[in-house]
Short mmCIF file of C-alpha atoms in Angstrom, two decimals:
data_model
loop_
_atom_site.label_atom_id
_atom_site.label_comp_id
_atom_site.label_asym_id
_atom_site.label_seq_id
_atom_site.Cartn_x
_atom_site.Cartn_y
_atom_site.Cartn_z
CA MET A 1 -94.14 145.61 24.64
CA SER A 2 -96.49 144.55 21.95
CA LEU A 3 -97.26 141.01 21.30
CA SER A 4 -95.64 140.39 18.14
CA HIS A 5 -92.43 141.64 20.09
CA ALA A 6 -92.93 139.32 23.01
CA PHE A 7 -93.17 136.35 20.59
CA GLY A 8 -90.22 137.15 18.62
CA LEU A 9 -88.51 137.80 21.93
CA THR A 10 -89.39 134.52 23.22
CA ALA A 11 -88.21 132.68 20.10
CA ARG A 12 -84.74 134.23 20.49
CA ILE A 13 -84.86 133.43 24.02
CA ARG A 14 -85.52 129.58 23.29
CA ALA A 15 -83.06 129.60 20.28
CA GLU A 16 -80.29 131.31 22.97
CA ALA A 17 -81.09 128.53 25.60
CA ARG A 18 -80.45 125.73 22.89
CA ALA A 19 -77.14 127.51 21.83
CA LEU A 20 -76.08 127.80 25.51
CA GLY A 21 -76.36 123.96 25.70
CA PHE A 22 -80.14 123.26 27.14
CA PHE A 23 -81.99 121.06 25.34
CA ARG A 24 -85.25 122.97 25.87
CA ALA A 25 -86.61 126.04 27.71
CA GLY A 26 -89.98 126.36 28.86
CA ILE A 27 -92.01 129.44 29.72
CA ALA A 28 -94.46 129.85 32.48
CA ARG A 29 -96.58 132.98 33.49
CA ALA A 30 -95.29 134.42 37.03
CA GLY A 31 -97.96 133.70 39.72
CA GLU A 32 -98.69 131.53 42.64
CA THR A 33 -96.49 128.44 42.35
CA PRO A 34 -98.20 125.27 41.00
CA ARG A 35 -98.44 122.69 43.71
CA GLY A 36 -97.98 125.06 46.54
CA ARG A 37 -100.60 123.17 48.62
CA HIS A 38 -98.89 119.84 48.09
CA LEU A 39 -95.60 121.95 49.64
CA ARG A 40 -97.76 122.62 52.86
CA GLU A 41 -98.73 119.63 53.06
CA TRP A 42 -95.70 117.85 52.70
CA LEU A 43 -93.80 120.25 54.97
CA GLY A 44 -96.59 119.69 57.52
CA ARG A 45 -96.03 115.91 57.59
CA GLY A 46 -92.46 116.22 58.49
CA PHE A 47 -91.27 114.78 55.20
CA HIS A 48 -88.68 116.99 54.40
CA GLY A 49 -86.36 115.56 57.70
CA ASP A 50 -83.59 118.11 58.67
CA MET A 51 -83.67 120.01 55.79
CA ARG A 52 -85.34 122.95 57.57
CA TYR A 53 -84.26 125.26 54.93
CA LEU A 54 -87.41 124.34 53.37
CA GLU A 55 -89.24 125.86 56.15
CA ARG A 56 -88.23 129.37 55.57
CA ARG A 57 -89.44 132.08 52.96
CA GLN A 58 -92.73 129.87 52.21
CA GLY A 59 -94.25 133.00 51.03
CA GLU A 60 -91.43 133.30 48.44
CA ARG A 61 -91.68 129.56 47.42
CA LEU A 62 -95.30 130.29 46.91
CA ASP A 63 -95.14 132.94 44.56
CA PRO A 64 -91.83 134.08 42.73
CA ARG A 65 -93.60 137.60 42.34
CA LEU A 66 -92.26 138.01 46.20
CA VAL A 67 -88.64 136.92 44.84
CA LEU A 68 -88.52 139.44 41.88
CA PRO A 69 -91.00 142.13 42.38
CA GLY A 70 -92.83 142.65 39.14
CA ALA A 71 -91.82 139.22 37.84
CA ARG A 72 -93.95 138.06 34.81
CA SER A 73 -92.65 135.10 33.55
CA VAL A 74 -90.35 132.04 34.60
CA ILE A 75 -88.05 130.44 32.38
CA VAL A 76 -87.22 127.00 33.03
CA ALA A 77 -84.28 125.65 31.10
CA ALA A 78 -82.93 121.87 31.13
CA MET A 79 -79.77 120.48 30.62
CA GLU A 80 -78.81 116.80 30.66
CA CYS A 81 -77.08 115.00 33.07
CA PRO A 82 -73.51 115.00 31.79
CA ALA A 83 -72.68 111.43 33.20
CA PRO A 84 -74.03 108.29 33.36
CA PRO A 85 -74.60 106.02 36.80
CA LEU A 86 -71.59 103.62 37.95
CA PRO A 87 -72.83 99.84 38.13
CA GLU A 88 -71.70 97.90 41.25
CA ARG A 89 -69.00 95.67 39.30
CA ALA A 90 -67.73 94.32 42.28
CA PRO A 91 -68.44 93.88 46.00
CA LEU A 92 -66.09 96.51 47.04
CA ARG A 93 -67.02 98.96 44.41
CA GLY A 94 -69.36 101.59 45.27
CA ARG A 95 -71.83 103.77 43.24
CA MET A 96 -72.86 107.46 42.94
CA ALA A 97 -75.85 109.06 41.33
CA ARG A 98 -75.50 109.65 37.57
CA TYR A 99 -75.13 113.27 38.12
CA ALA A 100 -72.12 113.10 40.58
CA PRO A 101 -68.98 112.46 38.74
CA GLY A 102 -69.14 115.41 36.46
CA ASP A 103 -68.49 119.24 37.21
CA ASP A 104 -70.75 120.53 40.03
CA TYR A 105 -74.14 121.24 37.76
CA HIS A 106 -74.99 124.10 40.19
CA THR A 107 -71.77 125.91 38.26
CA VAL A 108 -72.44 124.71 35.02
CA VAL A 109 -76.07 125.79 34.76
CA GLY A 110 -75.89 128.54 36.83
CA ASP A 111 -73.08 130.13 34.57
CA ARG A 112 -75.71 129.58 31.74
CA ILE A 113 -78.46 130.87 33.22
CA ALA A 114 -76.64 134.19 33.93
CA ARG A 115 -75.64 133.97 30.30
CA LEU A 116 -79.13 133.47 29.37
CA LEU A 117 -79.99 136.92 31.47
CA ASP A 118 -77.19 138.69 29.98
CA PHE A 119 -78.67 137.95 26.42
CA ILE A 120 -82.17 139.09 27.33
CA GLN A 121 -80.64 142.36 28.93
CA LYS A 122 -78.88 142.95 25.64
CA GLU A 123 -82.36 142.47 23.92
CA VAL A 124 -84.16 144.45 26.58
CA PRO A 125 -81.72 146.63 28.75
CA SER A 126 -84.49 147.78 30.89
CA ALA A 127 -85.23 144.07 31.70
CA ARG A 128 -84.47 142.79 35.31
CA GLY A 129 -84.09 138.93 36.31
CA LYS A 130 -82.91 136.54 38.96
CA GLY A 131 -81.42 133.13 38.48
CA TYR A 132 -81.53 130.04 40.39
CA VAL A 133 -80.47 126.34 40.07
CA ASP A 134 -81.56 123.98 42.92
CA ALA A 135 -81.47 126.90 45.43
CA GLY A 136 -83.09 129.62 46.65
CA PRO A 137 -87.14 129.83 47.17
CA VAL A 138 -88.02 128.63 43.70
CA MET A 139 -89.77 125.41 43.29
CA GLU A 140 -87.89 124.22 39.95
CA LYS A 141 -89.65 121.05 39.35
CA ALA A 142 -93.23 122.56 39.91
CA TRP A 143 -92.57 125.71 37.65
CA GLY A 144 -90.75 123.13 34.94
CA ALA A 145 -94.35 121.15 34.78
CA GLN A 146 -96.39 124.37 34.33
CA SER A 147 -93.69 125.55 31.48
CA GLY A 148 -94.39 122.49 29.60
CA LEU A 149 -90.90 120.95 29.78
CA GLY A 150 -92.24 117.94 31.60
CA TRP A 151 -94.50 116.57 34.32
CA ILE A 152 -94.17 115.30 37.87
CA GLY A 153 -93.59 111.90 37.84
CA LYS A 154 -94.83 109.45 40.37
CA HIS A 155 -91.23 109.79 41.86
CA SER A 156 -91.86 113.09 42.45
CA LEU A 157 -89.10 114.23 39.83
CA LEU A 158 -89.56 116.15 36.74
CA VAL A 159 -89.84 113.60 33.71
CA THR A 160 -89.38 115.28 29.90
CA ARG A 161 -90.27 113.32 26.86
CA GLU A 162 -86.59 114.07 25.44
CA ARG A 163 -84.44 113.07 28.35
CA GLY A 164 -86.78 111.37 30.73
CA SER A 165 -85.72 112.54 34.41
CA TRP A 166 -82.04 112.71 33.60
CA CYS A 167 -81.95 116.57 33.62
CA ASN A 168 -80.77 119.43 35.76
CA LEU A 169 -82.74 122.59 35.81
CA GLY A 170 -82.16 126.42 35.70
CA VAL A 171 -84.65 128.88 36.65
CA LEU A 172 -84.96 132.35 35.58
CA LEU A 173 -87.52 135.03 36.75
CA VAL A 174 -87.75 138.07 34.68
CA ASP A 175 -90.13 140.90 34.62
CA LEU A 176 -91.03 140.36 31.06
CA GLU A 177 -94.35 139.24 29.42
CA LEU A 178 -93.31 136.15 27.40
CA GLU A 179 -95.31 133.82 25.38
CA ALA A 180 -96.19 130.97 27.92
CA ASP A 181 -95.91 127.35 27.04
CA PRO A 182 -99.06 125.16 28.17
CA PRO A 183 -98.46 122.66 30.81
CA ALA A 184 -97.48 119.15 29.76
CA GLU A 185 -99.73 116.26 29.99
CA ASP A 186 -98.84 113.68 32.58
CA GLY A 187 -97.15 110.63 30.66
CA CYS A 188 -96.96 108.20 33.72
CA GLY A 189 -100.59 106.33 33.25
CA ASP A 190 -100.63 103.45 34.98
CA CYS A 191 -97.14 102.90 35.46
CA ALA A 192 -95.63 102.83 39.13
CA ARG A 193 -92.21 101.14 38.64
CA CYS A 194 -90.33 103.80 40.25
CA ILE A 195 -92.53 103.28 43.41
CA GLY A 196 -91.79 99.48 43.73
CA ALA A 197 -88.26 100.31 42.70
CA CYS A 198 -87.30 102.43 45.77
CA PRO A 199 -84.98 100.30 48.04
CA THR A 200 -86.14 102.00 51.06
CA GLY A 201 -90.08 102.81 50.36
CA ALA A 202 -89.37 106.02 50.73
CA ILE A 203 -92.00 107.19 47.55
CA VAL A 204 -95.21 106.57 50.01
CA ALA A 205 -97.78 107.49 47.53
CA PRO A 206 -97.64 108.88 43.74
CA ARG A 207 -95.88 112.06 43.94
CA VAL A 208 -95.10 112.10 47.43
CA LEU A 209 -91.46 111.33 48.84
CA ASP A 210 -90.86 110.83 52.64
CA ALA A 211 -87.46 112.11 52.09
CA ARG A 212 -86.21 111.07 55.67
CA ARG A 213 -86.34 107.34 53.89
CA CYS A 214 -84.74 108.55 50.53
CA ILE A 215 -81.15 107.25 50.06
CA SER A 216 -80.31 110.70 48.30
CA TYR A 217 -81.62 112.50 51.56
CA LEU A 218 -79.59 109.90 53.80
CA THR A 219 -76.24 110.24 51.97
CA ILE A 220 -76.49 113.75 50.95
CA GLU A 221 -78.58 115.98 53.11
CA LEU A 222 -78.49 114.03 56.24
CA ARG A 223 -75.28 115.51 58.58
CA GLY A 224 -75.64 113.09 61.63
CA SER A 225 -76.21 109.19 61.83
CA ILE A 226 -77.83 107.30 59.35
CA PRO A 227 -80.79 105.39 61.03
CA ARG A 228 -79.36 101.95 61.38
CA ALA A 229 -82.83 100.08 60.17
CA LEU A 230 -81.87 101.93 56.93
CA ARG A 231 -78.16 101.47 56.54
CA PRO A 232 -78.34 97.76 54.99
CA LEU A 233 -80.92 99.17 52.55
CA LEU A 234 -78.20 101.86 51.01
CA GLY A 235 -76.29 98.86 49.24
CA GLY A 236 -73.36 100.13 47.88
CA ARG A 237 -74.59 103.42 47.34
CA VAL A 238 -72.50 106.40 48.67
CA PHE A 239 -73.88 109.48 47.03
CA GLY A 240 -77.32 109.59 46.08
CA CYS A 241 -79.64 106.88 44.37
CA ASP A 242 -81.03 106.55 40.92
CA ALA A 243 -83.20 103.48 41.54
CA CYS A 244 -86.65 105.39 40.76
CA GLN A 245 -85.16 106.99 37.57
CA GLU A 246 -83.47 103.72 36.29
CA VAL A 247 -86.57 102.00 35.82
CA CYS A 248 -88.60 104.63 34.30
CA PRO A 249 -89.74 104.17 31.23
CA TRP A 250 -89.19 107.80 29.73
CA SER A 251 -85.29 107.37 30.65
CA PHE A 252 -84.53 104.34 28.82
CA SER A 253 -83.24 106.31 26.01
CA ALA A 254 -80.97 108.91 27.92
CA GLY A 255 -77.80 106.19 27.76
CA ARG A 256 -76.16 104.28 30.20
CA ALA A 257 -72.79 103.42 28.90
CA ALA A 258 -69.87 104.15 31.72
CA GLY A 259 -67.04 106.00 30.64
CA PRO A 260 -63.36 105.01 32.12
CA GLU A 261 -62.82 108.23 34.37
CA GLU A 262 -65.74 107.11 36.34
CA ASP A 263 -63.88 103.64 36.98
CA GLU A 264 -61.35 105.59 39.21
CA GLY A 265 -62.82 106.89 42.29
CA PHE A 266 -65.24 104.58 43.38
CA ASP A 267 -63.38 101.77 45.09
CA LEU A 268 -64.93 101.67 48.50
CA PRO A 269 -61.51 101.19 50.79
CA ALA A 270 -60.03 104.12 48.61
CA LEU A 271 -63.09 106.59 49.35
CA ALA A 272 -62.89 105.19 53.23
CA ALA A 273 -59.38 106.26 53.50
CA LEU A 274 -59.69 109.72 52.06
CA THR A 275 -58.31 112.73 53.63
CA ALA A 276 -59.82 116.07 53.88
CA GLU A 277 -56.89 116.90 51.13
CA GLY A 278 -57.62 113.71 49.23
CA PHE A 279 -61.38 114.65 48.89
CA ALA A 280 -60.60 118.43 47.94
CA VAL A 281 -58.50 116.78 45.07
CA ARG A 282 -60.86 114.17 43.88
CA PHE A 283 -64.23 116.02 44.36
CA GLY A 284 -63.69 119.85 44.96
CA SER A 285 -65.45 120.75 41.43
CA SER A 286 -68.04 117.90 41.50
CA PRO A 287 -71.43 117.97 43.33
CA VAL A 288 -69.94 115.52 46.04
CA ARG A 289 -68.03 118.38 47.59
CA ARG A 290 -70.77 119.79 49.27
CA ILE A 291 -71.47 116.72 51.50
CA GLY A 292 -67.62 117.11 52.82
CA ARG A 293 -65.24 114.53 53.55
CA ASP A 294 -66.64 113.20 56.95
CA ARG A 295 -70.25 112.44 55.17
CA LEU A 296 -68.82 110.57 52.17
CA VAL A 297 -66.65 108.28 54.24
CA ARG A 298 -69.53 107.64 56.32
CA ASN A 299 -71.53 106.42 53.55
CA ALA A 300 -68.37 104.71 52.25
CA VAL A 301 -67.87 102.67 55.39
CA VAL A 302 -71.89 101.83 55.66
CA ALA A 303 -71.22 99.93 51.98
CA LEU A 304 -68.44 98.28 53.04
CA GLY A 305 -70.40 96.82 55.66
CA ASN A 306 -72.99 96.13 53.36
CA SER A 307 -70.56 94.41 50.91
CA GLY A 308 -70.18 91.27 52.89
CA ASP A 309 -66.88 91.01 51.44
CA PRO A 310 -63.69 89.94 54.23
CA GLY A 311 -61.86 92.31 52.13
CA ALA A 312 -63.72 95.26 54.06
CA VAL A 313 -62.58 93.81 57.35
CA VAL A 314 -58.94 96.08 57.09
CA PRO A 315 -60.37 99.02 55.87
CA LEU A 316 -62.78 99.44 58.21
CA GLY A 317 -60.59 98.65 61.06
CA ASP A 318 -58.52 101.53 59.87
CA SER A 319 -61.52 103.65 59.91
CA LEU A 320 -62.20 102.73 63.37
CA ARG A 321 -59.27 105.01 64.22
CA ASP A 322 -60.59 107.93 62.10
CA ARG A 323 -60.69 111.11 63.23
CA SER A 324 -64.61 111.55 62.78
CA ALA A 325 -66.34 110.06 65.42
CA LEU A 326 -69.35 109.95 62.74
CA VAL A 327 -67.10 107.70 60.60
CA ARG A 328 -66.01 105.89 63.50
CA ALA A 329 -69.57 104.95 64.76
CA HIS A 330 -70.70 103.87 61.15
CA ALA A 331 -67.54 101.52 60.97
CA ALA A 332 -68.24 99.88 63.88
CA TRP A 333 -71.55 99.07 62.63
CA ALA A 334 -70.49 97.98 59.41
CA LEU A 335 -67.90 95.78 61.20
CA GLY A 336 -70.61 94.07 63.06
CA ARG A 337 -72.05 93.17 59.62
CA LEU A 338 -69.18 91.15 58.81
CA PRO A 339 -69.38 87.85 61.17
CA CYS A 340 -65.77 86.87 61.41
CA ALA A 341 -63.18 86.62 64.09
CA ALA A 342 -60.98 89.51 62.65
CA ALA A 343 -63.81 91.85 62.73
CA ARG A 344 -64.74 91.13 66.30
CA ARG A 345 -61.23 91.56 67.72
CA LEU A 346 -61.20 94.89 66.03
CA LEU A 347 -64.24 95.99 67.67
CA GLU A 348 -63.00 94.90 71.01
CA THR A 349 -59.78 96.85 70.74
CA ALA A 350 -61.25 99.77 69.76
CA ARG A 351 -64.20 99.49 72.62
CA ASP A 352 -60.90 99.74 74.91
CA ARG A 353 -59.76 103.05 73.64
CA GLU A 354 -62.87 104.70 72.29
CA LYS A 355 -64.41 107.79 74.25
CA ASP A 356 -67.23 108.84 72.41
CA PRO A 357 -70.29 107.69 73.79
CA GLU A 358 -72.20 107.34 70.45
CA VAL A 359 -69.24 105.21 69.03
CA LEU A 360 -69.05 103.18 72.03
CA GLY A 361 -72.93 102.36 71.51
CA GLU A 362 -72.44 101.47 68.07
CA ILE A 363 -69.36 99.10 68.93
CA GLY A 364 -71.49 97.43 71.96
CA ALA A 365 -74.49 96.84 69.66
CA ALA A 366 -72.03 95.25 66.85
CA LEU A 367 -70.46 92.87 69.45
CA ALA A 368 -73.83 92.11 70.65
CA GLY A 369 -74.96 91.10 67.18
CA ARG A 370 -77.43 93.85 66.87
CA GLU A 371 -78.18 95.96 63.75
#
């Protein structure tokens, strides 16, 4: 392909990406992954917690040419998150990350990336490509920075000048030599608001996240019990956390008004009472579906315990009879956070009928006043 043809094709690809709904697309030359050393050190320190899948296919993560043999360019396209965060307006209302209430971004962005590849293959029928959206052995944020979309902020997320970090990324590897963008300059400067804003202290150094303490990890990735010491720090968050993004000056222009639809599903007692069928109806097309009903209810009962509201006692008592031992264990802890006679009676009754050792341990700790 001639240089002039490559430049023309690159311009058409960028235009098509905008037509598909991406606010910008950047291009980098395929090669060894930027921040590969950072990845190795991060994994070596165990900061990925139970996300063992990140340990696999490291060779491909470090070089996309092993993912798509012959890859020559990495296209990274950014789409704005479709929904704003829900403020905690009352003690018995929870909140989710900004991206959670809308349609699953994996599906939305993945469809657009597939259509972008179709466009490229119509332009160059012999072209080969592979697309990824927050899955597979591709470091989206590192390539987003390398392609000029933005830079890695001190919270470890990609920050763009147009939308801050309120964006979802899609990556397309192609075996075409396209016009590459220069990496973006760091726009953080001396600002460290994101580090100070993290409720759990998960940002242990600039651009170094200990995922084991991150609320997004604890409410989404972690399958088992949330560590007791961290539960109070979750507050009313039931799926993800935007604290570090909300204080970033680059994110202020992205819009914050909540829509009426988002007011419907975040009532904490209602979340705690969800059945499997109700969960599928309410969250079947959203990113929340990936954690399943039990983990979402686990998170909701923790938030009820953190509310300090006497109105949480009854729904938590119901959760002590949940079919999931994971939910019952966290409900016991949550009732222990509500120092009233009704909560204690519920715990004592549950102790007499409970068989699961972990749940019994949580009940005993709650009755003893130990968090």
